[in-house]
Short mmCIF file of C-alpha atoms in Angstrom, two decimals:
data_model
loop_
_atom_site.label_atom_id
_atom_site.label_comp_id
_atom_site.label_asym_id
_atom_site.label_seq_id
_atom_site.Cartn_x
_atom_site.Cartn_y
_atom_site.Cartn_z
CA UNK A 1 -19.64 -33.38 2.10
CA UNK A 2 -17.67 -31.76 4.83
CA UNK A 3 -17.79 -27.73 5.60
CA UNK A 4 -14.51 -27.08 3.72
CA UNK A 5 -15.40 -29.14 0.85
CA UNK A 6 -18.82 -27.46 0.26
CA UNK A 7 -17.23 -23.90 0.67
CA UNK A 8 -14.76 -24.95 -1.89
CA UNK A 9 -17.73 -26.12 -4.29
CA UNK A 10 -19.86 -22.65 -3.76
CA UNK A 11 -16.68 -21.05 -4.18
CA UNK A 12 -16.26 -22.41 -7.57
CA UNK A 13 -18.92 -21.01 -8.99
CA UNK A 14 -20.57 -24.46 -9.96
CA UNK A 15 -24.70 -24.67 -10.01
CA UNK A 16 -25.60 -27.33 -7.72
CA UNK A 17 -27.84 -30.30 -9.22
CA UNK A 18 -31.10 -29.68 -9.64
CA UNK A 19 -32.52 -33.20 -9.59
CA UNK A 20 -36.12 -33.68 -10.47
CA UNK A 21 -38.48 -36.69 -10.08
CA UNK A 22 -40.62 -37.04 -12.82
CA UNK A 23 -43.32 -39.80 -13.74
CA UNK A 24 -44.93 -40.11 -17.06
CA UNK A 25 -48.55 -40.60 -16.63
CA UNK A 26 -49.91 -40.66 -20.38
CA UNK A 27 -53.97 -40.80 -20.23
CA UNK A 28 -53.95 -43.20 -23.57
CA UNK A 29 -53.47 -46.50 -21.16
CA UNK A 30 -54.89 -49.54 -23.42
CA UNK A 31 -54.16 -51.84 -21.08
CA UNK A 32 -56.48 -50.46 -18.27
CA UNK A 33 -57.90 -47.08 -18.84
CA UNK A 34 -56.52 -43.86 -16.90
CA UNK A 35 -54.88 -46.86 -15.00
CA UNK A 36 -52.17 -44.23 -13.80
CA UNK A 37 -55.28 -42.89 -11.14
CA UNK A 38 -57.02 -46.18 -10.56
CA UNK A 39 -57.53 -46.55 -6.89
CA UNK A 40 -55.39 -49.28 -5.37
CA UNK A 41 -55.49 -49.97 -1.97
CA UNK A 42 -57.51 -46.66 -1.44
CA UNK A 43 -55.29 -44.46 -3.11
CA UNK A 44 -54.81 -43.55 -6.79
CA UNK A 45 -51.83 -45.93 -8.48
CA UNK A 46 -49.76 -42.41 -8.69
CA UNK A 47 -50.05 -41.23 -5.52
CA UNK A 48 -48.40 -44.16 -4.08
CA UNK A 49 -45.15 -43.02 -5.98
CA UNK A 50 -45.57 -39.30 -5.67
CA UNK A 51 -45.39 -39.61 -1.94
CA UNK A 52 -42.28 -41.50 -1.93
CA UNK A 53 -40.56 -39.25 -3.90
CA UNK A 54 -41.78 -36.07 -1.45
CA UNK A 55 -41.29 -37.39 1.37
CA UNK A 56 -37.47 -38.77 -0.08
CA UNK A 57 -36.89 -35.09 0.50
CA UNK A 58 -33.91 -35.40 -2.42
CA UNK A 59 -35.44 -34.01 -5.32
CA UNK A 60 -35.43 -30.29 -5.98
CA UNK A 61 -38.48 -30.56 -7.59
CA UNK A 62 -41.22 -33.74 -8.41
CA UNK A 63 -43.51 -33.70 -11.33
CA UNK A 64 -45.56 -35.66 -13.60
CA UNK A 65 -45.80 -35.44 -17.55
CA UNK A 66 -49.26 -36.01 -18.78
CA UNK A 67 -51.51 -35.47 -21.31
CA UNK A 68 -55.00 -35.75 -19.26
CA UNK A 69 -56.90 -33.27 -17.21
CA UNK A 70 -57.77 -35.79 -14.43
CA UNK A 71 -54.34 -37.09 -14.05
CA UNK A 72 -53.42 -33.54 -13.79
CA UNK A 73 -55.43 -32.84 -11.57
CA UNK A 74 -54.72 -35.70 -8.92
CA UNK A 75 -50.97 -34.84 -9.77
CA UNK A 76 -51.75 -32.06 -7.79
CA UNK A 77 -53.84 -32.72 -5.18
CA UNK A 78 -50.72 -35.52 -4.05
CA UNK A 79 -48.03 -32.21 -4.55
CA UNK A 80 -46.45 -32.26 -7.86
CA UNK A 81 -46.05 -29.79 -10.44
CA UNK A 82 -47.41 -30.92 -14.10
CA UNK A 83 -45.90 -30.57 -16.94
CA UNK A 84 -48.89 -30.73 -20.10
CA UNK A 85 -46.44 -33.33 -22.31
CA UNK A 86 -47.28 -32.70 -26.52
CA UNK A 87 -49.54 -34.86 -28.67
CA UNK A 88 -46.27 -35.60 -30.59
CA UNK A 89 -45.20 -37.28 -27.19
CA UNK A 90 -48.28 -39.42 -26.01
CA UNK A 91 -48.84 -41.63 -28.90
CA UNK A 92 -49.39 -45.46 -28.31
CA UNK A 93 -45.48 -45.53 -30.11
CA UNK A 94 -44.11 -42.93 -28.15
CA UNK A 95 -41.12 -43.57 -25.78
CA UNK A 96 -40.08 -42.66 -22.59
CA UNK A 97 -37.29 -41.09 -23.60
CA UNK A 98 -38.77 -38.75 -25.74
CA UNK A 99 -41.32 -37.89 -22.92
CA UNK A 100 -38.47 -37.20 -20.66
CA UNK A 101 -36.83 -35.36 -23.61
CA UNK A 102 -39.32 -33.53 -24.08
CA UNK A 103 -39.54 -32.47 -20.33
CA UNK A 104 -35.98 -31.37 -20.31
CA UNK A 105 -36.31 -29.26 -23.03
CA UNK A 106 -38.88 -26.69 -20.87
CA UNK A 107 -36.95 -27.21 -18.16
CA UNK A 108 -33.56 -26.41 -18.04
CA UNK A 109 -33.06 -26.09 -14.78
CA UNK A 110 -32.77 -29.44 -14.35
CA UNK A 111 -29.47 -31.71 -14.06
CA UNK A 112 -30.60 -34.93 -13.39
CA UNK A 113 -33.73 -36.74 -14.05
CA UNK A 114 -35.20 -38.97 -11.64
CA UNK A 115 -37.83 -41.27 -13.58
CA UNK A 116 -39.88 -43.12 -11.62
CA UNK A 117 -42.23 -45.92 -13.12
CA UNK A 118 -46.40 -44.61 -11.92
CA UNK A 119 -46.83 -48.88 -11.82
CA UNK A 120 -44.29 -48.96 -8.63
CA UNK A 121 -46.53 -49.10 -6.12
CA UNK A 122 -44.37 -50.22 -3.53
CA UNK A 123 -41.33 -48.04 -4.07
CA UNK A 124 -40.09 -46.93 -0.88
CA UNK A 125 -38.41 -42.95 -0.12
CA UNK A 126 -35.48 -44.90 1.86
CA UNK A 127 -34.37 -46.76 -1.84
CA UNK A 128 -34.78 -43.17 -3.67
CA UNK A 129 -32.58 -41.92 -1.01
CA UNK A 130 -29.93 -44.38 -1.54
CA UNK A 131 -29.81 -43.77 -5.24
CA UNK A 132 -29.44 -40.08 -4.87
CA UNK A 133 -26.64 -40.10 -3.43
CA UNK A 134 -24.96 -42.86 -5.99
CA UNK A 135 -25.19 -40.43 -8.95
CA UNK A 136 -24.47 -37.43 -6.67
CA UNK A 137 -21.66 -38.56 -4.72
CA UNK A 138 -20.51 -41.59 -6.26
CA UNK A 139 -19.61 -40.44 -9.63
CA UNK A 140 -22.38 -42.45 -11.44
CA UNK A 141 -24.18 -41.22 -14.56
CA UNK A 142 -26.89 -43.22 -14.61
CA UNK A 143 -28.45 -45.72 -11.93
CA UNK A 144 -31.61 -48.01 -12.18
CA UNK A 145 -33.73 -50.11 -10.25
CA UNK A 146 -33.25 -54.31 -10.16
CA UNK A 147 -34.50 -57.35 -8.50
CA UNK A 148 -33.07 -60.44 -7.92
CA UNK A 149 -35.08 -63.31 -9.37
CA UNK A 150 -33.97 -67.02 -9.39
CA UNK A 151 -35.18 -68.55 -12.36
CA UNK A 152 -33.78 -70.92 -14.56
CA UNK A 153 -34.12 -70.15 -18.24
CA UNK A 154 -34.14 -71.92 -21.37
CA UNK A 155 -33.11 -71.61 -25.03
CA UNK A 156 -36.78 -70.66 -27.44
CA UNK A 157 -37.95 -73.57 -30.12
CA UNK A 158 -40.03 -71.69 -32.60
CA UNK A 159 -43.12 -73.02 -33.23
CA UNK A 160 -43.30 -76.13 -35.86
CA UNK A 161 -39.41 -76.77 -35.55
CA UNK A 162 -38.90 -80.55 -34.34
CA UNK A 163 -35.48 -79.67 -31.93
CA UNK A 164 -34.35 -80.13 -28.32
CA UNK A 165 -34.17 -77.11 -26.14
CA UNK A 166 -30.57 -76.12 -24.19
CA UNK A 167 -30.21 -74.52 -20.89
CA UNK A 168 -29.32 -70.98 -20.86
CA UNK A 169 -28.40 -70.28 -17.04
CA UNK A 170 -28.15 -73.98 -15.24
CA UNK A 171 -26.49 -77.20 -15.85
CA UNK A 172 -28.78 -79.61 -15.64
CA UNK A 173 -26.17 -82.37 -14.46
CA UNK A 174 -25.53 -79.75 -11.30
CA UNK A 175 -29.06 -78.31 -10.83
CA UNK A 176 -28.12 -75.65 -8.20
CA UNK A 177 -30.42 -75.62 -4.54
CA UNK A 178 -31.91 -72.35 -4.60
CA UNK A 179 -30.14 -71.21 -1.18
CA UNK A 180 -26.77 -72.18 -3.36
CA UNK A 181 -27.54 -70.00 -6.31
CA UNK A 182 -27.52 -66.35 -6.29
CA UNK A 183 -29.95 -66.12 -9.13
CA UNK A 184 -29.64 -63.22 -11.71
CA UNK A 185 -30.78 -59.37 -12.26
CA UNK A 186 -33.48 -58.17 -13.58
CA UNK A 187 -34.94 -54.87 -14.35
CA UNK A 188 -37.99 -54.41 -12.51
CA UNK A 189 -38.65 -51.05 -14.27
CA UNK A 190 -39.15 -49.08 -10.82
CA UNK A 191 -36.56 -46.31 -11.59
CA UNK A 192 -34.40 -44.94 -14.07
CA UNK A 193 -31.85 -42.12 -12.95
CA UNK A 194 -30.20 -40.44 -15.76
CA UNK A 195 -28.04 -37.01 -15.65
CA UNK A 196 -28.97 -34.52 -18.94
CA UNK A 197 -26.24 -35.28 -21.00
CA UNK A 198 -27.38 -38.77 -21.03
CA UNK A 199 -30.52 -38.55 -21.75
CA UNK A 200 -29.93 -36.13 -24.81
CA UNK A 201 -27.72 -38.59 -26.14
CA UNK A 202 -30.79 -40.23 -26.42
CA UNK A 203 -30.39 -43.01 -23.63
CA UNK A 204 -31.29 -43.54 -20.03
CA UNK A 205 -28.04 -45.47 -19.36
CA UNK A 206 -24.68 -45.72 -20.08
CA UNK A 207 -21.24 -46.89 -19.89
CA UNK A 208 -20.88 -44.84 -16.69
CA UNK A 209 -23.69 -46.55 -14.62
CA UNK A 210 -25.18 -48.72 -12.57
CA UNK A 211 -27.85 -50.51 -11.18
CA UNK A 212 -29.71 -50.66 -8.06
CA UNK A 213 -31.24 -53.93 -6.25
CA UNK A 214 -34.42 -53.45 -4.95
CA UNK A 215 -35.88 -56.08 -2.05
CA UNK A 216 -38.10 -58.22 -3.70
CA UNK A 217 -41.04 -57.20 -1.81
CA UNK A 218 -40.83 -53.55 -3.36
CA UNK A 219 -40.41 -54.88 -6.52
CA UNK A 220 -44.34 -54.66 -7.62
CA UNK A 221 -45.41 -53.91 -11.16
CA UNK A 222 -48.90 -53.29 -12.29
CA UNK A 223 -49.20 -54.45 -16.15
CA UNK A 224 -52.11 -56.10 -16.84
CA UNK A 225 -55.82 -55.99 -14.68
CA UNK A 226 -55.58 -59.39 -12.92
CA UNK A 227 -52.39 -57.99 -11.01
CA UNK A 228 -55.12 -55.60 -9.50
CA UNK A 229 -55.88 -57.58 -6.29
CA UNK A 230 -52.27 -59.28 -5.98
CA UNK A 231 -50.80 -56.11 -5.96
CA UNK A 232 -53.20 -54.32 -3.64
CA UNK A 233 -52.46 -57.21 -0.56
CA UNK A 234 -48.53 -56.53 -1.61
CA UNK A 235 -49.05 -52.69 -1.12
CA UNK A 236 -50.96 -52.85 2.52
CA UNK A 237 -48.27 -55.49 3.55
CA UNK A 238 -45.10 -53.54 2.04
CA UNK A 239 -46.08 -50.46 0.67
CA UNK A 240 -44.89 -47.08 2.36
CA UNK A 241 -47.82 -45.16 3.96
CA UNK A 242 -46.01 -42.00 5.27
CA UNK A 243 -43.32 -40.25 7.28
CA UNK A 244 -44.71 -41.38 10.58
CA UNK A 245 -44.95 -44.86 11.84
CA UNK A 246 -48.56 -46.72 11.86
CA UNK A 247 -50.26 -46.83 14.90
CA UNK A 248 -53.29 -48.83 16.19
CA UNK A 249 -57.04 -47.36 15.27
CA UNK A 250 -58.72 -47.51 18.25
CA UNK A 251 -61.55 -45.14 17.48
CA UNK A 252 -63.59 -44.83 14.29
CA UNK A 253 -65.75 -41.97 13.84
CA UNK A 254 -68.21 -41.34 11.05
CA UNK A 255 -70.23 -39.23 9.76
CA UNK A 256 -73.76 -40.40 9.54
CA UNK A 257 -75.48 -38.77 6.85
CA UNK A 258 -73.98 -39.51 3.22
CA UNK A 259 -71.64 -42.02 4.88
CA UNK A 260 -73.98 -44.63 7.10
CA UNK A 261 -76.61 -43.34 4.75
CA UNK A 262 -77.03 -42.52 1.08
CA UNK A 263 -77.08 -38.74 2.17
CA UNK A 264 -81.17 -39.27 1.10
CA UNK A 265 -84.29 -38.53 3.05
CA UNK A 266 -87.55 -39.94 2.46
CA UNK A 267 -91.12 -38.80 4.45
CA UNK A 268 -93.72 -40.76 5.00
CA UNK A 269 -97.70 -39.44 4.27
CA UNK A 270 -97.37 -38.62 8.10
CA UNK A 271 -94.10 -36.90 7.45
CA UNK A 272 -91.79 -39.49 9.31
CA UNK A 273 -88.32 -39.21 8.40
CA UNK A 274 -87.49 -42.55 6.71
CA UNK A 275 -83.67 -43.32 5.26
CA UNK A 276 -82.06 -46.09 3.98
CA UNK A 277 -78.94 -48.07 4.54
CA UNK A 278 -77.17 -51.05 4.01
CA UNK A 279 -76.82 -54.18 6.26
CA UNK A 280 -72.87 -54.95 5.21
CA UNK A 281 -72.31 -51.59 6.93
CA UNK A 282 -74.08 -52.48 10.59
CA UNK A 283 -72.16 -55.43 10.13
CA UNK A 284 -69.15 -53.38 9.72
CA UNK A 285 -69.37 -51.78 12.79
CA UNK A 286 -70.16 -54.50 14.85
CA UNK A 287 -66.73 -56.49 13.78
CA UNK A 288 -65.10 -53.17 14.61
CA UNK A 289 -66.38 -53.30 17.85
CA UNK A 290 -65.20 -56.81 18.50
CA UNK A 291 -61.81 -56.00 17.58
CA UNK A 292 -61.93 -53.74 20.53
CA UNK A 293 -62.05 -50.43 17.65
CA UNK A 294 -64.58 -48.35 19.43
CA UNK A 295 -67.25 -46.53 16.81
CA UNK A 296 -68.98 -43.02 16.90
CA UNK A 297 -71.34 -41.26 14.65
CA UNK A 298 -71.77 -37.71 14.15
CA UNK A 299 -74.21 -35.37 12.66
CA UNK A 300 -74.81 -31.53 11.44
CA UNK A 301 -78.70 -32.72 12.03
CA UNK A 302 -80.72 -34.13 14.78
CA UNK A 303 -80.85 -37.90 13.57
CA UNK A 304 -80.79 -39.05 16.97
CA UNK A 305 -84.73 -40.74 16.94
CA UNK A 306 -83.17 -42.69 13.42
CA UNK A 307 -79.79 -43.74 15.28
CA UNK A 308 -81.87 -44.82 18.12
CA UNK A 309 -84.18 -46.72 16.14
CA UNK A 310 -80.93 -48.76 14.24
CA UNK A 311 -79.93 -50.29 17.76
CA UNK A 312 -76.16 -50.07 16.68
CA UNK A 313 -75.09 -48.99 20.11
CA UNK A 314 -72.54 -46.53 18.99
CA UNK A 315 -72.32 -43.32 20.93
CA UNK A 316 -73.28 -40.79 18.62
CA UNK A 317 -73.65 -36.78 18.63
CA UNK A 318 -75.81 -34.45 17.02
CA UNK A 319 -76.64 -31.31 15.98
CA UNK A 320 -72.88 -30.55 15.70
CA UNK A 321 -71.59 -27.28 14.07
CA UNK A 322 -68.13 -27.83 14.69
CA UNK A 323 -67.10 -31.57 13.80
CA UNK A 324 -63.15 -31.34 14.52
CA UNK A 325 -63.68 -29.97 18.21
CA UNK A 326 -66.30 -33.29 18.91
CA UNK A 327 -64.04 -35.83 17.77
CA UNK A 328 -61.08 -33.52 19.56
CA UNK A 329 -62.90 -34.07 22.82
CA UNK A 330 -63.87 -37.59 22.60
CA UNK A 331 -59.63 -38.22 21.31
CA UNK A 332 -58.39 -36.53 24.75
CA UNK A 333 -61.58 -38.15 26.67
CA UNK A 334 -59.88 -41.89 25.71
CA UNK A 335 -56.43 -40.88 25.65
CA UNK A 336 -55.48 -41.44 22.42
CA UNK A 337 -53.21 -39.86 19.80
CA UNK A 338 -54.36 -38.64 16.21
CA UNK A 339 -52.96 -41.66 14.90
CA UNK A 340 -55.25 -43.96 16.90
CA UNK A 341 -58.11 -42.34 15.27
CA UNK A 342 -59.69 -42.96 12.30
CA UNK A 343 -62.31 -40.98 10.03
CA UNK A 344 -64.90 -41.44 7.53
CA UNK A 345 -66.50 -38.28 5.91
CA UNK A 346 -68.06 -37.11 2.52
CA UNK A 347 -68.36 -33.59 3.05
CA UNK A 348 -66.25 -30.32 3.30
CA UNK A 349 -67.49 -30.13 6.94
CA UNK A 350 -65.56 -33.60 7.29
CA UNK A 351 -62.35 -31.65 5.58
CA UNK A 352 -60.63 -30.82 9.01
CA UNK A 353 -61.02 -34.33 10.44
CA UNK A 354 -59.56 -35.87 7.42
CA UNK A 355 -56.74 -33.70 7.91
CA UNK A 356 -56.26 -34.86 11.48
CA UNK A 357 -56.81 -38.11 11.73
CA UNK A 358 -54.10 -40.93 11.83
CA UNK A 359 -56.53 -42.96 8.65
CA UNK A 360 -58.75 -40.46 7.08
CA UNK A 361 -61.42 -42.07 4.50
CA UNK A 362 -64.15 -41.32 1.90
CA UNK A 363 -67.09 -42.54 0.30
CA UNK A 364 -66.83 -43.16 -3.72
CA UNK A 365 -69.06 -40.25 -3.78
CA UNK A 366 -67.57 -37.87 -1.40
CA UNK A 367 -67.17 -34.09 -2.68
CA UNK A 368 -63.86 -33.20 -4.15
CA UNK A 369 -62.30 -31.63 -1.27
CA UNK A 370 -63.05 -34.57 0.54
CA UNK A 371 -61.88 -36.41 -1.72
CA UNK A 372 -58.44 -34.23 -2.14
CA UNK A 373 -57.80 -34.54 1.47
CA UNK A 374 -58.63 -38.35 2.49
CA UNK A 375 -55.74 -41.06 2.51
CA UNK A 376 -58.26 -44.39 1.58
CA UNK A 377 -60.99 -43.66 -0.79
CA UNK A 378 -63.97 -46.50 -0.50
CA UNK A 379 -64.75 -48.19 -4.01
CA UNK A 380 -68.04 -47.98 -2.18
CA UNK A 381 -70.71 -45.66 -1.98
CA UNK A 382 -71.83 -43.45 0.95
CA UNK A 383 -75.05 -46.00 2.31
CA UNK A 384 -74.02 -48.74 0.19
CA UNK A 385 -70.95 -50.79 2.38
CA UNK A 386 -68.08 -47.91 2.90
CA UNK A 387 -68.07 -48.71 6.79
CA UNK A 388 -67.74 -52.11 5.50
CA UNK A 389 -64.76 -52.02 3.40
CA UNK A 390 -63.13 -49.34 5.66
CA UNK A 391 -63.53 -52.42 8.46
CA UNK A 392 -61.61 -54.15 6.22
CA UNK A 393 -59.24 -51.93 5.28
CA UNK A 394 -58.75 -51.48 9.26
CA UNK A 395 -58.09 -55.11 9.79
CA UNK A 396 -55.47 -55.53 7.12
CA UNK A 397 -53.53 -52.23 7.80
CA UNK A 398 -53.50 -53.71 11.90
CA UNK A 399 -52.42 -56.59 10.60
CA UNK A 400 -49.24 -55.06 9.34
CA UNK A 401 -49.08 -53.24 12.79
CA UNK A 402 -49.13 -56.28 14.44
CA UNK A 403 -47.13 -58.39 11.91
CA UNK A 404 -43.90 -55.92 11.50
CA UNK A 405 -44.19 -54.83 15.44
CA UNK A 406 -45.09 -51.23 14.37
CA UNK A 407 -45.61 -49.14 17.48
#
């Protein structure tokens, strides 16, 4: 919109849109309980969305409409507002209109409803983008997300009726190449944009809309549990992982204690200090190391006898009071960025680390605030193979790097 135009709109008197993502996130998931915050790929299934809609920058405000205190709660920790959605709305037979209904009703405020679908994994802020500006600019009502698929389909027999099935989008005398078909539109159930008068008709399109075609590699859909670990590969290869491009870890420092270690010390009858920890994670940091990912350890205590002792031959520091300012100095020391660095904590000590560092990781046991703050959180447990996946979840995400020619 041009200078004069926009004076001529606030001159008007007209509100401007308010246009406000919201994803329903009902706690009453029979398919895979409180699937909406399952981790996937390291990050709860809702966060994946949330942060595509912030960082979008397009909505005037992004919330979620739940019914559960946990889903709340990592609502917030990823930036939304809540809204608490009624009993009368999270029944097994309730809609998603009448959620988003519902949501309008409290909110007034709001013009347009973005919904995005919490099972989206892959949605991207760039497509959100796009589709803002089709029902701002372009005169559209309503707008929602579909993929192209190429599949042939065929007419139903009901079972026990002796009959010949038809073709319902090919002739079989001209089977089509798939290069010389354009195949047909589906929707993929990413995104439904809707402005309020639509939606208190009581619809989420209408004869004034459109639809959107989303690449096929953003077009992921978590239904049922075995999509789990399909979906997880599709996310670290095409998912959107922030503002800022990806950069190369080069340096992975971790806390010892609670991390390396179940957090637990034992004595000996002579009072030796005696801990525990597993093998998977020595093995962790040794195929770090030969991936040219160099690996520290740090510690509030004086472990250094017990590092010693594991023969790992990481550099390591102890005795530290002030974590951030250790791993500052060994950053400039190499010549690295933050985003070169990666970091594995449990503790609030770790918080300021997490912050900082380009991949920031947790335990499965880590406090809360670590928790809050970390971008991958390890299925594992602190002392029993978090270095180990976090390896892993190195390798794949340089991978990407490396495949897309990320810089």
């Amino acid at each position: 919109m041009d200078g004069a135009a926009a004076s001529a709109c606030s001159g008007s008197g007209a509100k401007p849109d308010h246009m406000a993502a919201l994803v329903l996130a009902r706690g009453g998931s029979k398919g895979i309980p409180l699937k909406n915050i399952k981790p996937l790929a390291g990050i709860p299934l809702i966060g994946w969305v949330l942060r595509a809609a912030i960082d979008s920058g397009v909505f005037q405000s992004v919330w979620v409409s739940t019914d559960h205190d946990e889903i709340e709660k990592v609502a917030k920790q990823f930036g939304a507002q809540v809204h608490r959605r009624s009993p009368e709305v999270s029944k097994d037979s309730s809609t998603s209109l009448e959620a988003i209904q519902e949501f309008l009703r409290y909110h007034p405020e709001v013009t347009i409803v973005g919904n995005i679908q919490a099972t989206s994994p892959c949605l991207h802020p760039a497509d959100l983008i796009k589709v803002a500006k089709m029902i701002q600019e372009d005169g559209y009502n309503s707008v929602f997300s579909v993929v192209r698929r190429h599949l042939f389909r065929w007419r139903e027999i009901k079972k026990g009726v002796n009959e010949v099935t038809k073709p319902l989008s090919l002739n079989p005398a001209k089977r089509p190449r798939r290069q010389d078909w354009d195949g047909e539109l589906y929707e993929n159930g990413s995104f439904y944009f809707a402005k309020r008068h639509v939606i208190e008709k009581g619809r989420l399109q209408d004869e004034n809309g459109t639809y959107y075609e989303m690449c096929a590699e953003h077009s992921v859909d978590i239904d049922v549990d075995i999509d789990w670990p399909i979906a997880e590969q599709r996310v670290l290869r095409y998912g959107y992982f922030g503002n800022e491009p990806l950069k190369e870890v080069k340096l992975l420092v971790c806390s010892f204690d609670g991390c390396f270690t179940n957090g637990r010390i034992y004595l000996s009858e002579d009072q030796k200090e005696i801990i525990s920890y597993d093998v998977r994670d020595a093995v962790g940091i040794s195929l770090l190391k030969k991936r040219g990912v160099q690996v520290r350890l740090i510690s509030e205590r004086d472990c250094s006898k017990i590092i010693s002792a594991l023969k790992l031959d990481c550099e390591m520091k102890v005795n530290v009071t002030n974590k951030l300012e250790v791993v500052k100095d060994w950053k400039n020391k190499m010549g690295l960025c933050w985003k070169e660095v990666a970091y594995l904590g449990n503790e609030e000590a770790d918080v300021e680390c997490l912050k900082k560092a380009g991949m920031s990781a947790v335990p499965a046991d880590a406090c809360g605030a670590a928790q809050k703050t970390a971008g991958y959180i390890c299925k594992c447990k602190g002392g029993r193979g978090a270095i180990r996946e976090l390896a892993d979840h190195i390798f794949l995400l340089m991978e990407k790097v490396n495949s897309t020619g990320m810089k």
